[in-house]
Amino acid sequence: MAALYRIFSVRVAAVTSLTPHFVRVTLTGDALAEFSAVGLDQRIKVMLPIEGHGFTELPEDGDWYAAWRDLPDAVRNPLRTYTVRSFRPDAHELDIDFVAHGDAGPASRWVSGCRVGDELRIIGPRVPESPDELATGAAEFAPGTATRILLAGDETAAPAICAILEALDVATVGHVFIEVPTDADRLPVSAPSGVEVRWIARNGASHGVRMTDQVHAWASTVTATSGGGPSAVCADVTDFTEVDVDEQVLWEVPSPVDERPVYAWIAGEAGCVKELRRHLVRGVGLDRKQVAFMGYWRNGKAEH
Ligand SMILES: Cc1cc2nc3c(=O)[nH]c(=O)nc-3n(C[C@H](O)[C@H](O)[C@H](O)COP(=O)(O)OP(=O)(O)OC[C@H]3O[C@@H](n4cnc5c(N)ncnc54)[C@H](O)[C@@H]3O)c2cc1C
């Protein structure tokens, strides 16, 4: 059986500047007929061209990863993680919303100069060959039967949060906090009427501070209202250990369980997610079975 995760050769069909810091790149290619959408916050790898080399030819199927790893540094195309903002299988089109954060990284650099027709590679799951062949490990949002949700993140999490919001059941209630660089970076998104969506503009403040304040306020309402009903808090935090976000990836996601009254999904800069994890789990005592904590990037460190 062919490997589930493969390389898809695609090209840029459209580049849309959404706001000062968000660029939507629409990718197309016949290969996308084989791409499999597996979840609302689905992550894929983007393989970027190397100046003067473009793409080294790698096998699309089979052990492309080993072949990629064995390439000399000078021709090993950088890989970065992005979210499938939307996928239109019939049109063979896939959108990625890139944060343009300057020239510091190959992905951000590429998006500032990309043009219609440019080639790109993405890595994701192909259509399963049999029903029991599941594409696991590519999406995390799993609220189960939770009736109250929290989604919180910075601009890198905005594409996932928007994709989740647009697909929520109309009866869902909850809060959403999305921190973006400026007022002009708020994106239009539809949400159920019981879900309050707050775009928080940083406008020069330190990364994550404003979103953190909002999540802390949300946490106090959860603890204040959990008495009597199904418990949202759990005082047992004896197994809590800090994560060194400069050495490890902060990725703590609960295994899918059906019965939880509250479900929280938090993603963004790893230092900020770490602080939120400490506050919510050790400070407030929120049950970790109810929260997904995901460090999407680390300030000062390139993704490897
Ligand atoms: C599951 C998942 C989904 C993601 N989805 C998206 C998405 O849909 N859209 C998106 O834009 N990003 C997304 N990200 C984040 C993205 O992978 C990182 O921002 C990545 O580091 C960008 O690569 P780069 O080549 O531009 O920078 P890198 O080479 O990785 O880093 C170079 C420098 O830039 C800094 N840096 C990286 N990202 C940012 C940023 N956003 N703002 C300021 N400085 C930064 C780094 O700290 C480093 O100092 C996602 C990450 C994960 C794990």
Short mmCIF file of C-alpha atoms and ligand atoms in Angstrom, two decimals, residues 43 80-83 96-99 101 104-108 155-156 159 251 295-303, ligand 1:
data_model
loop_
_atom_site.label_atom_id
_atom_site.label_comp_id
_atom_site.label_asym_id
_atom_site.label_seq_id
_atom_site.Cartn_x
_atom_site.Cartn_y
_atom_site.Cartn_z
CA ARG A 43 -2.16 20.94 9.09
CA ARG A 80 7.05 24.65 7.19
CA THR A 81 3.68 23.85 8.77
CA TYR A 82 0.47 25.56 7.60
CA THR A 83 -3.29 25.09 7.90
CA ILE A 96 -3.58 28.68 2.68
CA ASP A 97 -3.66 31.95 4.63
CA PHE A 98 -0.04 32.94 5.24
CA VAL A 99 1.00 35.48 7.85
CA HIS A 101 5.92 38.48 9.01
CA ALA A 104 13.13 36.33 8.54
CA GLY A 105 11.89 32.93 7.34
CA PRO A 106 11.70 31.18 3.96
CA ALA A 107 7.91 30.80 4.05
CA SER A 108 7.17 34.41 4.89
CA GLU A 155 -2.58 35.31 13.81
CA THR A 156 -0.95 31.97 12.92
CA PRO A 159 -6.84 30.32 9.67
CA TRP A 251 1.79 20.02 21.93
CA GLY A 295 2.71 25.84 20.23
CA TYR A 296 2.49 26.81 16.54
CA TRP A 297 5.84 28.67 16.43
CA ARG A 298 8.52 29.91 18.80
CA ASN A 299 9.64 33.48 18.94
CA GLY A 300 13.31 33.71 17.84
CA LYS A 301 13.48 30.14 16.49
CA ALA A 302 12.99 28.87 12.96
CA GLU A 303 10.79 25.81 12.46
C1 LIG B 1 -0.21 23.14 13.10
C2 LIG B 1 0.30 24.48 12.62
C3 LIG B 1 -0.47 25.25 11.76
C4 LIG B 1 -0.01 26.49 11.31
N1 LIG B 1 -0.78 27.21 10.45
C5 LIG B 1 -0.35 28.43 10.00
C6 LIG B 1 -1.11 29.17 9.04
O1 LIG B 1 -2.15 28.72 8.55
N2 LIG B 1 -0.65 30.39 8.66
C7 LIG B 1 0.55 30.90 9.16
O2 LIG B 1 0.96 32.01 8.76
N3 LIG B 1 1.30 30.20 10.04
C8 LIG B 1 0.89 28.98 10.46
N4 LIG B 1 1.65 28.26 11.34
C9 LIG B 1 2.88 28.88 11.87
C10 LIG B 1 4.06 28.76 10.90
O3 LIG B 1 4.38 27.39 10.72
C11 LIG B 1 5.28 29.48 11.50
O4 LIG B 1 5.01 30.84 11.67
C12 LIG B 1 6.55 29.27 10.70
O5 LIG B 1 7.64 29.45 11.56
C13 LIG B 1 6.68 30.23 9.52
O6 LIG B 1 7.85 29.88 8.79
P1 LIG B 1 8.87 30.95 8.23
O7 LIG B 1 9.71 30.22 7.23
O8 LIG B 1 8.14 32.18 7.78
O9 LIG B 1 9.74 31.34 9.50
P2 LIG B 1 10.87 30.44 10.25
O10 LIG B 1 12.03 30.19 9.36
O11 LIG B 1 10.23 29.25 10.87
O12 LIG B 1 11.31 31.44 11.41
C14 LIG B 1 12.18 32.55 11.17
C15 LIG B 1 12.00 33.59 12.27
O13 LIG B 1 10.70 34.15 12.15
C16 LIG B 1 10.00 34.04 13.39
N5 LIG B 1 8.58 33.81 13.09
C17 LIG B 1 7.98 32.66 12.62
N6 LIG B 1 6.67 32.85 12.46
C18 LIG B 1 6.42 34.12 12.84
C19 LIG B 1 5.23 34.91 12.90
N7 LIG B 1 4.04 34.45 12.52
N8 LIG B 1 5.34 36.21 13.34
C20 LIG B 1 6.55 36.73 13.71
N9 LIG B 1 7.70 36.02 13.67
C21 LIG B 1 7.63 34.74 13.24
C22 LIG B 1 10.66 32.86 14.12
O14 LIG B 1 10.51 32.99 15.51
C23 LIG B 1 12.10 32.98 13.67
O15 LIG B 1 12.79 33.91 14.49
C24 LIG B 1 1.24 27.00 11.77
C25 LIG B 1 2.03 26.21 12.62
C26 LIG B 1 1.56 24.96 13.04
C27 LIG B 1 2.44 24.12 13.94
#
